[in-house]
Coordinates of C-alpha atoms and ligand atoms in Angstrom, one line a residue:
M549 CA 48.4 -59.9 -113.4
C550 CA 45.3 -57.2 -115.0
G551 CA 42.2 -56.1 -112.6
I552 CA 38.9 -56.4 -113.6
V553 CA 36.2 -54.2 -112.1
G554 CA 32.5 -54.3 -112.6
F555 CA 29.5 -52.2 -111.3
T556 CA 25.6 -52.0 -111.5
G557 CA 23.5 -49.9 -109.6
R558 CA 21.4 -46.6 -110.0
S559 CA 24.3 -43.7 -110.3
Q560 CA 26.8 -43.3 -113.0
A561 CA 29.2 -46.3 -113.3
A562 CA 32.0 -44.4 -115.1
P563 CA 33.4 -42.9 -112.0
V564 CA 32.9 -46.0 -109.7
L565 CA 35.1 -48.2 -112.7
L566 CA 37.7 -45.5 -113.2
D567 CA 38.0 -45.5 -109.1
G568 CA 38.2 -49.0 -109.0
L569 CA 40.8 -49.4 -111.1
K570 CA 43.2 -46.3 -110.0
H571 CA 43.0 -48.9 -106.9
L572 CA 43.5 -52.1 -108.8
E573 CA 46.5 -50.3 -111.1
Y574 CA 49.1 -52.2 -109.2
R575 CA 48.1 -55.6 -110.6
G576 CA 49.1 -54.2 -114.1
Y577 CA 49.7 -50.7 -115.8
D578 CA 50.5 -50.9 -119.6
S579 CA 47.0 -50.1 -120.8
A580 CA 43.2 -49.7 -119.8
G581 CA 39.2 -49.2 -120.4
I582 CA 35.9 -49.5 -119.6
A583 CA 32.8 -50.3 -121.4
V584 CA 29.3 -48.8 -120.3
Q585 CA 25.8 -49.9 -121.5
K586 CA 23.4 -47.3 -122.3
D587 CA 20.2 -47.8 -124.4
G588 CA 20.5 -51.1 -125.6
A589 CA 24.2 -50.4 -126.7
I590 CA 27.5 -50.8 -125.5
A591 CA 30.3 -47.4 -125.6
M592 CA 34.0 -48.3 -124.7
T593 CA 36.7 -46.0 -124.3
K594 CA 40.6 -47.9 -124.3
T595 CA 44.2 -46.4 -124.3
S596 CA 47.2 -48.0 -123.9
G597 CA 49.3 -46.1 -120.6
K598 CA 48.3 -46.1 -117.2
V599 CA 44.6 -45.4 -115.7
D600 CA 45.2 -41.5 -115.6
A601 CA 45.3 -41.4 -119.1
L602 CA 42.1 -43.3 -119.7
I603 CA 40.6 -41.0 -117.1
D604 CA 41.1 -38.3 -119.5
K605 CA 40.3 -39.8 -122.7
V606 CA 36.9 -40.5 -121.0
R607 CA 36.4 -37.2 -120.0
A608 CA 37.0 -36.1 -123.1
T609 CA 34.5 -38.4 -124.7
G610 CA 31.9 -36.7 -122.4
G611 CA 32.3 -38.8 -119.4
M612 CA 30.2 -42.1 -120.9
P613 CA 27.1 -41.8 -119.2
G614 CA 25.2 -45.1 -118.1
V615 CA 24.6 -47.1 -115.0
S616 CA 26.2 -50.5 -115.5
G617 CA 29.8 -51.2 -117.3
I618 CA 33.0 -53.1 -116.7
G619 CA 36.9 -52.2 -116.7
H620 CA 40.0 -53.1 -117.0
T621 CA 43.9 -52.3 -116.2
R622 CA 46.2 -54.7 -118.4
W623 CA 49.7 -56.4 -117.6
A624 CA 50.0 -57.5 -121.4
T625 CA 50.5 -61.0 -122.2
H626 CA 49.3 -61.8 -125.7
G627 CA 49.8 -58.3 -127.9
V628 CA 51.9 -55.3 -127.0
P629 CA 50.4 -53.1 -124.8
N630 CA 48.2 -50.4 -127.5
D631 CA 44.7 -49.2 -127.5
V632 CA 43.4 -52.4 -129.6
N633 CA 44.7 -54.8 -127.4
A634 CA 43.7 -52.9 -124.4
H635 CA 40.3 -54.4 -122.7
P636 CA 37.4 -54.6 -123.0
H637 CA 37.5 -56.1 -126.0
M638 CA 33.7 -56.6 -128.3
S639 CA 32.2 -59.3 -129.7
Q640 CA 31.4 -59.0 -133.6
D641 CA 28.0 -58.2 -133.4
G642 CA 28.7 -55.7 -130.8
R643 CA 26.2 -57.2 -128.2
F644 CA 28.9 -58.0 -125.5
A645 CA 32.1 -56.6 -124.3
V646 CA 34.6 -58.8 -122.1
V647 CA 37.0 -57.8 -119.6
H648 CA 39.7 -60.9 -118.4
N649 CA 42.5 -61.5 -115.9
G650 CA 44.3 -64.8 -117.0
I651 CA 45.7 -66.6 -120.0
I652 CA 43.5 -68.6 -122.3
E653 CA 46.2 -71.6 -123.1
N654 CA 44.0 -73.0 -126.0
F655 CA 43.2 -69.3 -127.5
A656 CA 45.2 -70.1 -131.0
E657 CA 42.6 -73.4 -131.4
L658 CA 39.9 -71.6 -130.7
R659 CA 40.6 -68.2 -132.7
K660 CA 41.5 -70.7 -135.8
E661 CA 37.8 -72.3 -135.6
L662 CA 36.2 -69.0 -134.9
E663 CA 38.4 -67.2 -137.9
A664 CA 36.6 -70.7 -139.9
E665 CA 33.4 -69.8 -139.0
G666 CA 34.4 -65.8 -139.9
V667 CA 34.8 -63.9 -137.2
A668 CA 37.3 -61.1 -137.7
F669 CA 39.4 -60.4 -135.0
Q670 CA 40.6 -57.2 -134.0
S671 CA 43.3 -57.5 -131.4
E672 CA 46.1 -60.1 -130.9
T673 CA 44.9 -60.8 -127.2
D674 CA 44.0 -64.3 -126.3
T675 CA 41.0 -62.5 -124.3
E676 CA 39.3 -62.0 -127.5
V677 CA 38.3 -65.3 -128.2
I678 CA 36.1 -65.2 -125.1
V679 CA 33.8 -62.7 -126.6
Q680 CA 33.7 -64.1 -129.9
L681 CA 32.7 -67.6 -128.4
L682 CA 29.7 -65.6 -126.4
G683 CA 28.9 -64.3 -129.3
S684 CA 28.9 -66.8 -131.6
Y685 CA 27.1 -69.0 -128.8
Y686 CA 24.5 -66.8 -128.0
E687 CA 20.6 -67.8 -128.9
G688 CA 19.2 -65.1 -126.1
D689 CA 20.0 -66.7 -123.0
I690 CA 23.8 -65.3 -122.0
K691 CA 23.7 -67.7 -118.6
Q692 CA 24.0 -71.0 -121.0
A693 CA 26.1 -68.7 -123.6
L694 CA 28.4 -67.8 -120.9
L695 CA 28.3 -71.8 -119.4
R696 CA 29.1 -72.9 -122.8
T697 CA 32.1 -70.7 -123.2
V698 CA 33.7 -71.1 -120.2
S699 CA 33.6 -74.7 -120.6
R700 CA 35.9 -74.3 -124.2
L701 CA 38.4 -72.4 -122.2
E702 CA 41.8 -74.0 -120.7
G703 CA 44.1 -72.1 -118.5
S704 CA 42.8 -69.2 -116.3
Y705 CA 40.5 -66.3 -116.1
A706 CA 38.4 -64.3 -114.2
V707 CA 36.0 -62.9 -116.9
G708 CA 33.8 -59.8 -116.5
V709 CA 31.0 -59.6 -119.0
L710 CA 28.9 -56.2 -120.2
S711 CA 25.8 -57.2 -122.5
A712 CA 24.0 -54.6 -124.8
D713 CA 20.8 -56.2 -124.3
V714 CA 20.1 -56.8 -120.8
P715 CA 20.3 -53.4 -119.3
G716 CA 22.0 -53.5 -115.8
T717 CA 22.9 -57.1 -115.7
L718 CA 26.4 -58.1 -115.3
Y719 CA 28.1 -61.7 -115.7
A720 CA 31.2 -63.1 -114.3
A721 CA 33.2 -66.3 -114.4
R722 CA 36.0 -67.4 -112.8
A723 CA 38.8 -70.2 -112.9
A724 CA 42.3 -69.8 -111.1
S725 CA 42.2 -66.1 -111.2
P726 CA 41.0 -64.1 -108.1
L727 CA 37.5 -62.8 -108.4
I728 CA 35.3 -61.4 -105.8
I729 CA 31.7 -60.0 -105.6
G730 CA 30.8 -56.8 -103.9
I731 CA 27.5 -56.4 -102.2
G732 CA 26.3 -53.1 -102.0
A733 CA 22.6 -51.6 -101.3
G734 CA 21.1 -51.1 -104.5
E735 CA 24.0 -51.5 -106.5
N736 CA 26.9 -54.4 -106.7
F737 CA 30.1 -55.2 -108.1
F738 CA 33.1 -57.4 -108.9
A739 CA 36.6 -57.1 -108.6
S740 CA 39.6 -58.9 -108.8
D741 CA 40.3 -58.1 -105.5
I742 CA 39.0 -56.3 -102.8
T743 CA 40.7 -52.7 -102.8
A744 CA 39.0 -51.6 -105.9
L745 CA 35.5 -51.7 -103.6
V746 CA 36.2 -51.3 -100.4
S747 CA 35.3 -47.7 -100.3
H748 CA 31.7 -49.0 -101.8
T749 CA 31.2 -52.4 -99.4
K750 CA 33.2 -54.6 -97.3
N751 CA 30.7 -57.3 -97.6
V752 CA 31.8 -59.7 -100.4
I753 CA 31.3 -63.0 -102.1
D754 CA 34.2 -65.1 -103.3
M755 CA 33.9 -66.5 -106.1
D756 CA 35.3 -70.4 -106.7
D757 CA 36.5 -71.9 -109.8
G758 CA 34.1 -73.2 -112.1
E759 CA 31.4 -70.7 -111.1
I760 CA 29.6 -68.2 -112.9
A761 CA 27.8 -65.4 -111.5
E762 CA 24.7 -63.0 -112.6
I763 CA 24.6 -59.6 -111.0
T764 CA 22.0 -57.2 -111.0
P765 CA 21.5 -54.1 -108.5
D766 CA 19.5 -55.8 -106.1
R767 CA 20.6 -59.7 -107.2
I768 CA 23.5 -61.7 -107.2
T769 CA 23.1 -65.6 -108.3
V770 CA 26.0 -67.9 -108.4
F771 CA 25.8 -71.0 -110.4
D772 CA 28.2 -73.9 -110.8
H773 CA 29.5 -75.2 -114.1
A774 CA 26.3 -77.1 -114.7
G775 CA 24.6 -73.8 -114.1
R776 CA 23.0 -74.9 -110.7
A777 CA 22.6 -72.3 -108.4
V778 CA 25.2 -72.4 -105.8
K779 CA 24.5 -71.0 -102.1
K780 CA 27.3 -68.6 -101.4
E781 CA 28.5 -67.5 -98.1
E782 CA 29.0 -63.6 -97.8
R783 CA 32.5 -62.5 -96.1
H784 CA 32.9 -58.8 -94.1
V785 CA 36.3 -57.5 -95.0
T786 CA 38.1 -55.8 -91.9
W787 CA 40.4 -53.6 -94.3
D788 CA 39.3 -50.0 -93.9
V789 CA 39.4 -47.3 -96.7
A790 CA 42.7 -45.4 -95.5
S791 CA 44.5 -48.5 -95.9
A792 CA 44.6 -48.6 -99.5
E793 CA 45.2 -44.8 -99.6
K794 CA 48.3 -42.8 -99.4
N795 CA 47.7 -41.0 -96.8
G796 CA 49.7 -38.0 -97.3
Y797 CA 52.9 -40.2 -98.8
D798 CA 54.4 -39.5 -101.4
H799 CA 54.0 -43.0 -102.4
F800 CA 52.6 -46.6 -101.0
M801 CA 55.9 -48.1 -101.0
L802 CA 57.4 -45.3 -98.4
K803 CA 53.8 -45.4 -96.4
E804 CA 54.0 -49.8 -96.3
I805 CA 57.7 -49.1 -95.1
M806 CA 56.4 -46.9 -92.2
E807 CA 53.4 -48.9 -91.4
Q808 CA 55.9 -52.3 -90.4
P809 CA 56.1 -51.7 -87.0
A810 CA 52.3 -51.3 -86.7
A811 CA 51.6 -54.7 -89.4
L812 CA 54.4 -56.6 -87.6
K813 CA 52.5 -55.7 -84.1
A814 CA 49.3 -57.1 -85.6
T815 CA 51.0 -60.1 -87.0
I816 CA 52.4 -61.0 -83.7
E817 CA 50.6 -59.8 -80.5
P818 CA 47.5 -62.2 -81.1
R819 CA 50.0 -65.3 -81.2
I820 CA 51.8 -64.4 -77.9
K821 CA 49.8 -65.7 -74.9
G822 CA 51.4 -65.5 -71.3
G823 CA 55.2 -65.8 -72.8
C824 CA 53.9 -68.9 -75.1
V825 CA 53.8 -68.5 -79.1
C826 CA 50.2 -70.0 -79.4
F827 CA 48.9 -70.6 -83.1
E828 CA 45.1 -71.9 -82.2
E829 CA 44.6 -71.4 -85.8
L830 CA 47.2 -74.1 -87.0
G831 CA 45.7 -77.3 -86.4
L832 CA 48.7 -79.1 -87.3
D833 CA 50.9 -82.2 -85.2
M834 CA 54.5 -81.0 -86.0
K835 CA 55.7 -84.0 -84.3
N836 CA 54.2 -85.8 -87.9
Y837 CA 56.7 -83.9 -89.9
D838 CA 60.6 -85.3 -90.4
S839 CA 61.6 -82.5 -93.0
I840 CA 60.4 -79.2 -94.2
L841 CA 60.4 -78.1 -97.7
I842 CA 59.6 -73.7 -97.9
T843 CA 58.5 -72.8 -101.4
A844 CA 57.4 -69.2 -102.9
C845 CA 58.7 -66.7 -105.5
G846 CA 60.4 -63.4 -105.4
S847 CA 60.8 -62.1 -101.6
A848 CA 58.5 -64.2 -100.3
Y849 CA 60.8 -66.6 -101.3
H850 CA 63.5 -64.7 -99.4
A851 CA 61.4 -64.9 -96.4
G852 CA 61.3 -68.4 -96.8
V853 CA 65.1 -68.1 -97.1
V854 CA 65.6 -66.6 -93.7
G855 CA 62.6 -69.1 -92.0
R856 CA 64.8 -72.0 -93.4
Y857 CA 68.0 -71.2 -91.4
L858 CA 65.7 -70.4 -88.4
I859 CA 63.9 -73.6 -88.4
R860 CA 67.4 -75.7 -89.0
K861 CA 68.5 -73.6 -85.8
L862 CA 65.2 -73.8 -83.5
C863 CA 63.9 -77.3 -84.5
R864 CA 67.0 -79.2 -86.1
I865 CA 64.9 -80.6 -88.9
P866 CA 66.2 -80.7 -92.3
A867 CA 64.7 -77.8 -94.0
E868 CA 65.2 -76.4 -97.1
A869 CA 63.5 -73.2 -99.4
E870 CA 63.4 -73.8 -102.9
V871 CA 61.8 -71.1 -105.5
A872 CA 58.5 -72.3 -106.7
S873 CA 58.9 -72.3 -110.2
E874 CA 61.7 -74.1 -110.2
L875 CA 60.0 -76.7 -107.7
R876 CA 57.0 -77.0 -109.8
Y877 CA 59.1 -78.5 -112.8
G878 CA 61.7 -80.5 -110.1
D879 CA 61.4 -83.6 -108.6
P880 CA 61.5 -83.0 -104.6
V881 CA 61.7 -85.7 -102.9
I882 CA 58.5 -85.3 -100.2
G883 CA 56.2 -87.1 -98.9
E884 CA 53.2 -87.6 -95.9
R885 CA 55.9 -86.8 -93.5
T886 CA 57.1 -83.5 -95.0
L887 CA 55.5 -80.2 -94.2
V888 CA 55.8 -77.8 -97.2
I889 CA 55.4 -74.2 -96.2
V890 CA 54.3 -71.7 -98.9
V891 CA 54.5 -68.3 -98.6
S892 CA 53.0 -65.7 -100.5
Q893 CA 51.5 -62.1 -100.0
S894 CA 48.8 -62.2 -102.7
G895 CA 48.0 -66.0 -102.0
E896 CA 47.5 -65.7 -106.3
T897 CA 51.1 -66.3 -107.7
A898 CA 50.6 -68.9 -110.5
D899 CA 53.7 -70.8 -110.0
T900 CA 53.4 -70.8 -106.0
I901 CA 50.1 -72.2 -106.8
A902 CA 51.3 -74.9 -109.1
A903 CA 54.1 -75.8 -106.7
M904 CA 51.8 -76.3 -103.8
K905 CA 49.7 -78.4 -105.9
K906 CA 52.4 -80.6 -107.0
C907 CA 53.4 -81.2 -103.3
R908 CA 49.9 -82.1 -102.2
E909 CA 50.0 -84.7 -104.9
A910 CA 52.8 -86.2 -103.6
G911 CA 51.1 -86.5 -100.3
A912 CA 53.0 -83.4 -98.2
T913 CA 50.9 -81.6 -96.2
V914 CA 50.9 -78.0 -97.0
L915 CA 50.7 -75.0 -94.6
A916 CA 50.3 -71.4 -96.2
I917 CA 51.6 -68.1 -94.8
V918 CA 49.4 -65.4 -96.6
N919 CA 47.9 -62.0 -96.1
V920 CA 45.3 -62.2 -98.3
V921 CA 42.0 -64.0 -96.6
G922 CA 40.1 -66.3 -99.3
S923 CA 43.0 -66.1 -101.8
T924 CA 43.3 -68.9 -103.8
I925 CA 46.6 -70.5 -101.7
A926 CA 44.6 -70.0 -98.5
K927 CA 41.9 -71.7 -99.9
L928 CA 44.1 -74.7 -101.5
A929 CA 46.0 -75.2 -98.6
D930 CA 45.6 -77.8 -95.4
A931 CA 46.4 -75.1 -93.0
V932 CA 46.8 -71.5 -93.4
L933 CA 48.5 -68.6 -90.8
Y934 CA 47.5 -65.2 -92.2
T935 CA 50.4 -62.3 -91.8
W936 CA 47.7 -59.6 -91.3
A937 CA 49.5 -56.8 -93.1
G938 CA 46.8 -55.3 -94.5
P939 CA 46.5 -54.1 -97.6
E940 CA 50.0 -53.9 -99.8
I941 CA 49.6 -51.7 -102.9
A942 CA 53.1 -51.0 -104.0
V943 CA 54.5 -53.4 -106.1
A944 CA 57.9 -53.8 -104.3
T945 CA 56.7 -56.1 -100.9
T946 CA 57.8 -54.4 -97.9
K947 CA 55.0 -55.3 -95.0
G948 CA 54.2 -58.0 -96.8
Y949 CA 57.6 -59.2 -96.7
T950 CA 58.7 -58.7 -93.1
T951 CA 55.3 -60.0 -91.8
Q952 CA 56.3 -62.9 -93.5
I953 CA 59.3 -63.5 -91.8
A954 CA 57.6 -63.0 -88.2
V955 CA 55.0 -65.5 -89.2
L956 CA 58.1 -68.1 -89.8
Y957 CA 59.9 -66.7 -86.7
M958 CA 56.9 -67.8 -84.6
L959 CA 56.3 -71.0 -86.6
A960 CA 59.9 -72.1 -86.1
A961 CA 59.6 -71.3 -82.3
Y962 CA 56.1 -73.1 -82.0
I963 CA 57.7 -76.3 -83.8
A964 CA 60.7 -76.3 -81.6
K965 CA 58.3 -76.1 -78.9
H966 CA 56.4 -79.0 -80.1
L967 CA 59.8 -81.0 -80.6
G968 CA 60.6 -80.1 -76.8
L969 CA 63.8 -78.1 -78.0
L970 CA 62.6 -74.4 -77.2
Q971 CA 64.4 -73.1 -73.9
N972 CA 63.3 -70.2 -72.3
E973 CA 60.1 -69.2 -74.1
A974 CA 59.4 -66.4 -72.2
A975 CA 62.6 -64.5 -73.2
L976 CA 61.9 -65.2 -77.0
T977 CA 58.4 -63.9 -76.5
D978 CA 60.0 -60.8 -75.6
T979 CA 62.2 -60.6 -77.9
L980 CA 59.5 -61.1 -80.7
Q981 CA 57.1 -58.8 -79.0
A982 CA 59.4 -56.1 -79.3
L983 CA 60.4 -56.4 -82.8
P984 CA 58.0 -53.9 -84.0
R985 CA 59.8 -50.9 -81.8
R986 CA 63.5 -52.4 -83.2
I987 CA 61.7 -52.0 -86.3
Q988 CA 61.1 -47.9 -85.6
Q989 CA 64.2 -48.0 -84.3
A990 CA 66.0 -48.9 -87.5
I991 CA 63.8 -46.2 -89.4
D992 CA 64.7 -43.3 -86.8
M993 CA 68.3 -43.8 -86.4
N994 CA 69.1 -43.6 -90.1
P995 CA 68.7 -39.7 -91.1
S996 CA 71.7 -40.5 -93.8
I997 CA 69.8 -42.6 -96.2
P998 CA 68.7 -40.0 -98.4
A999 CA 72.5 -38.2 -98.6
L1000 CA 73.9 -41.8 -99.3
A1001 CA 70.9 -42.5 -102.2
R1002 CA 72.7 -39.1 -103.6
K1003 CA 75.8 -40.8 -103.6
Y1004 CA 74.8 -43.9 -104.7
H1005 CA 72.3 -43.8 -107.2
A1006 CA 74.1 -43.5 -110.6
S1007 CA 76.3 -46.5 -109.7
K1008 CA 76.9 -49.1 -112.4
A1009 CA 75.9 -51.8 -109.8
L1010 CA 75.8 -52.8 -106.7
F1011 CA 76.8 -55.8 -104.8
F1012 CA 75.0 -57.0 -101.7
I1013 CA 76.7 -59.3 -99.3
G1014 CA 76.7 -61.1 -96.1
R1015 CA 76.3 -64.7 -94.4
N1016 CA 73.9 -66.6 -93.0
T1017 CA 70.7 -64.7 -92.3
D1018 CA 72.4 -61.7 -93.5
Y1019 CA 72.9 -63.2 -96.9
A1020 CA 69.1 -64.3 -97.0
V1021 CA 68.5 -60.4 -96.0
A1022 CA 71.3 -59.4 -98.9
L1023 CA 69.1 -60.9 -101.5
E1024 CA 66.2 -59.0 -100.7
G1025 CA 67.8 -56.1 -100.6
A1026 CA 69.1 -56.9 -104.0
L1027 CA 66.0 -57.3 -105.3
K1028 CA 64.5 -54.1 -103.6
M1029 CA 67.0 -52.3 -105.1
K1030 CA 66.8 -53.7 -108.7
E1031 CA 63.2 -53.8 -109.0
I1032 CA 62.0 -50.1 -108.1
S1033 CA 65.2 -48.1 -108.8
Y1034 CA 66.8 -50.2 -112.0
L1035 CA 70.2 -50.1 -110.7
H1036 CA 71.8 -53.3 -111.4
S1037 CA 72.3 -54.9 -108.0
E1038 CA 73.3 -58.2 -107.1
A1039 CA 73.7 -60.5 -104.0
Y1040 CA 76.2 -63.2 -103.1
A1041 CA 77.1 -65.2 -99.7
A1042 CA 80.2 -63.4 -98.5
G1043 CA 82.4 -66.1 -99.0
E1044 CA 81.5 -67.0 -102.7
L1045 CA 83.1 -63.5 -103.5
K1046 CA 86.6 -65.0 -104.3
H1047 CA 85.3 -67.8 -106.0
G1048 CA 84.5 -65.3 -109.1
T1049 CA 82.6 -62.4 -108.4
I1050 CA 85.7 -60.3 -107.2
A1051 CA 86.8 -60.3 -110.4
L1052 CA 84.1 -57.6 -111.0
I1053 CA 85.7 -55.4 -108.2
E1054 CA 87.1 -52.1 -109.2
E1055 CA 88.2 -49.0 -107.8
H1056 CA 84.5 -47.1 -106.3
Q1057 CA 82.5 -50.3 -107.0
P1058 CA 79.8 -49.7 -104.2
V1059 CA 79.2 -52.6 -101.9
I1060 CA 76.7 -53.2 -99.4
A1061 CA 77.7 -55.4 -96.6
L1062 CA 75.3 -56.9 -94.0
C1063 CA 77.2 -57.5 -90.8
C1064 CA 74.8 -58.1 -88.3
N1065 CA 75.8 -61.8 -86.7
A1066 CA 78.1 -61.7 -84.5
S1067 CA 79.3 -65.1 -84.5
I1068 CA 80.7 -64.7 -88.2
M1069 CA 81.2 -61.0 -87.6
E1070 CA 84.9 -61.6 -88.1
K1071 CA 84.3 -63.7 -91.3
T1072 CA 82.5 -60.7 -93.1
L1073 CA 84.9 -58.2 -91.8
S1074 CA 87.7 -60.1 -93.7
N1075 CA 85.7 -59.9 -97.1
I1076 CA 85.0 -56.2 -96.5
V1077 CA 88.8 -55.6 -96.3
E1078 CA 89.3 -58.0 -99.4
V1079 CA 87.2 -55.8 -101.3
K1080 CA 88.2 -52.5 -99.9
S1081 CA 91.8 -53.6 -100.6
R1082 CA 91.1 -53.6 -104.5
G1083 CA 89.2 -50.3 -104.6
A1084 CA 85.9 -50.8 -102.9
E1085 CA 83.7 -48.5 -101.4
V1086 CA 81.7 -50.1 -98.4
L1087 CA 78.1 -49.0 -97.4
A1088 CA 78.4 -51.6 -94.0
L1089 CA 74.7 -52.4 -92.1
T1090 CA 75.5 -53.2 -88.8
F1091 CA 75.3 -52.2 -85.0
R1092 CA 76.6 -48.8 -83.8
S1093 CA 78.2 -50.4 -81.0
N1094 CA 80.0 -52.5 -83.7
R1095 CA 83.5 -50.6 -83.9
Q1096 CA 85.5 -53.0 -86.2
I1097 CA 83.0 -52.4 -89.0
V1098 CA 82.2 -49.1 -88.4
S1099 CA 86.1 -48.4 -88.3
V1100 CA 86.8 -50.4 -91.6
A1101 CA 83.3 -49.1 -94.0
D1102 CA 83.2 -45.8 -96.0
D1103 CA 79.3 -45.3 -95.1
L1104 CA 77.2 -46.8 -92.6
L1105 CA 73.7 -48.0 -92.0
F1106 CA 72.6 -49.0 -88.3
I1107 CA 70.1 -51.4 -86.8
P1108 CA 69.5 -51.3 -83.0
P1109 CA 70.7 -54.2 -81.0
V1110 CA 68.8 -57.6 -81.2
D1111 CA 69.2 -61.2 -80.9
P1112 CA 71.1 -62.1 -84.0
L1113 CA 68.5 -64.8 -84.7
F1114 CA 66.2 -62.0 -85.3
S1115 CA 67.6 -59.4 -86.7
A1116 CA 66.9 -60.3 -90.3
V1117 CA 63.6 -58.4 -90.1
I1118 CA 65.0 -55.2 -88.8
E1119 CA 68.2 -55.2 -91.2
I1120 CA 65.8 -55.2 -94.3
V1121 CA 64.2 -52.0 -93.3
P1122 CA 67.2 -49.2 -93.9
L1123 CA 67.6 -51.2 -97.4
Q1124 CA 64.2 -51.0 -98.3
L1125 CA 64.7 -47.1 -97.5
L1126 CA 67.9 -47.2 -99.1
A1127 CA 66.2 -48.6 -102.5
Y1128 CA 63.3 -46.0 -102.4
H1129 CA 65.6 -43.0 -101.8
V1130 CA 67.5 -44.3 -104.8
A1131 CA 64.4 -44.9 -106.8
R1132 CA 63.8 -41.5 -106.1
E1133 CA 66.8 -39.9 -107.3
N1134 CA 66.3 -41.7 -110.5
G1135 CA 63.1 -40.2 -111.3
C1136 CA 61.3 -43.9 -111.1
D1137 CA 57.9 -44.8 -110.7
I1138 CA 58.8 -46.2 -107.2
D1139 CA 54.8 -47.9 -106.9
K1140 CA 54.6 -49.4 -110.2
P1141 CA 58.0 -50.2 -111.8
K1142 CA 58.7 -50.8 -115.4
N1143 CA 57.4 -54.4 -116.7
L1144 CA 55.9 -55.8 -113.1
A1145 CA 52.8 -56.1 -111.6
K1146 CA 51.9 -57.0 -108.3
S1147 CA 50.4 -60.4 -108.5
V1148 CA 52.0 -62.6 -111.2
T1149 CA 48.7 -64.8 -111.8
V1150 CA 50.4 -66.1 -114.9
E1151 CA 53.5 -68.4 -115.4
Ligands
M6R2593 O1 51.8 -62.2 -103.7 P1 53.4 -63.2 -103.7 O2 54.1 -63.2 -102.2 O3 53.4 -64.9 -103.8 O4 54.6 -62.5 -104.7 C1 55.9 -63.0 -104.7 C2 56.7 -62.3 -105.7 O5 56.0 -62.2 -107.1 C3 56.9 -60.6 -105.3 O6 57.6 -61.1 -103.8 C4 57.7 -60.1 -106.0 O7 59.3 -60.5 -105.8 C5 57.8 -58.6 -105.4 N1 57.7 -57.6 -106.3 C6 58.9 -58.2 -104.7 O8 58.8 -56.9 -104.3

């Protein structure tokens, strides 16, 4: 949550900062601000609302000249999203401005201490303690003052500092919040992630926890917590500029839905060689584990639920899936023979990180399925499988989720093979390699989705039902619908309806029934008949050839024929499109739904 960016060079800073913030806006979008250094002073412009409002305000103030600066787009934690609480925050003496992503857990105690020394706070934020501490510790050496400041902070932070006294020099610090330094020619940057920088540079340095950096246009020096210079590796990023732009689509979400065939191809193809699933990067002996626990949040957890079904089916190992925010405070029965699989698009989700640390402390091996290279989860895990989905900008995940499922499919097959349980691997890999094509077919065979969205968009509630992997997909379908269209949507295991939920079924209540698993089709059909006889309107998702379902449903969405073991990754696509079009009908801000942020780096 929150995105930060910094620039120092020879050209104007404000346009670079504002462009960077536009690309980081998915991380938080309730207020924004920039600060620019010029002639020994810091100028600052901040506003509640989105980055576009900030752009207008900066323009109105004459563009804020200056060649170094910092910027922030906020997802409020401490203090309402207004102009005052927007970042940057300034030290009392006006010598420093700070932007921050994360949470300072001991801010109340630090604030009390500073207030006792006479500091008058301007905002309600936790962040302001950072800049006021810095101001109070500064005795002519910013590096020392910053080291002393961060040594007092508890919690998580990616911090950017601008000083009035040292022209062209930025400082940055990191603990448990993402932060990279971008390396340019005669200009350098910092940012929460590469999407803010990719139009300027693809060469980055990943900052690690406890490090601070001094950044000038021509030099980057990283120090450890004791102030000793640290040698850092440079990393070249492969994401291109176009992948972080809308490219003619109205929304990033639609673009990312449409990118799924290509994204899945990038996930699957390099891992299939000569009819075999190969995870050369894995380096784990699957015979060392007796049980598997999958943990993640939100859609990544839903991908984990699909994975759990497949691992049980193919590998015959006890497999569970648990949301990370529960696992971190629970008592999981795990140990050295447990393989914990953490799933995360961003690799920065606070609950997932806490859960994985807990599992490691209990002796488990942690395998991460992650999209963002160099992210915290990727760094902390014992082994990593990247999803290679490319940048995902829309807050609602689509290709991030389907590529996670694709990796889980391949992993299940790989484990089964190592346990001597996989039959006909060549047929299975053919099925996997066909998935990108099947997704394209699922997109092409449902032209009725905009019309269905017009029919259902004003419903009071939507119920998604299914069994087994259909149920796992129902969970994700309902989440997609609620997060972008604000329509109350819930998923139920179809067999559970009669244990309570069926009391909610009344005349014209829409029920979205997922029926893509032939072995349990009859059972879901019975549930459809039960809700229909109570007046429900049923939109069924199934195969065109499934005459029984087709004849009983009021409306239909189709997927192409596919082995039911692997249908989940296809089934979700028409549901993503349905959620997208319902959100459009409801006039919602699809890429930036209210109250949400892409990367949930706070608890
Ligand atoms: O980056 P992660 O995959 O760890 O994020 C987990 C969830 O926050 C995320 O999937 C969230 O539920 C999405 N907004 C759903 O579209």
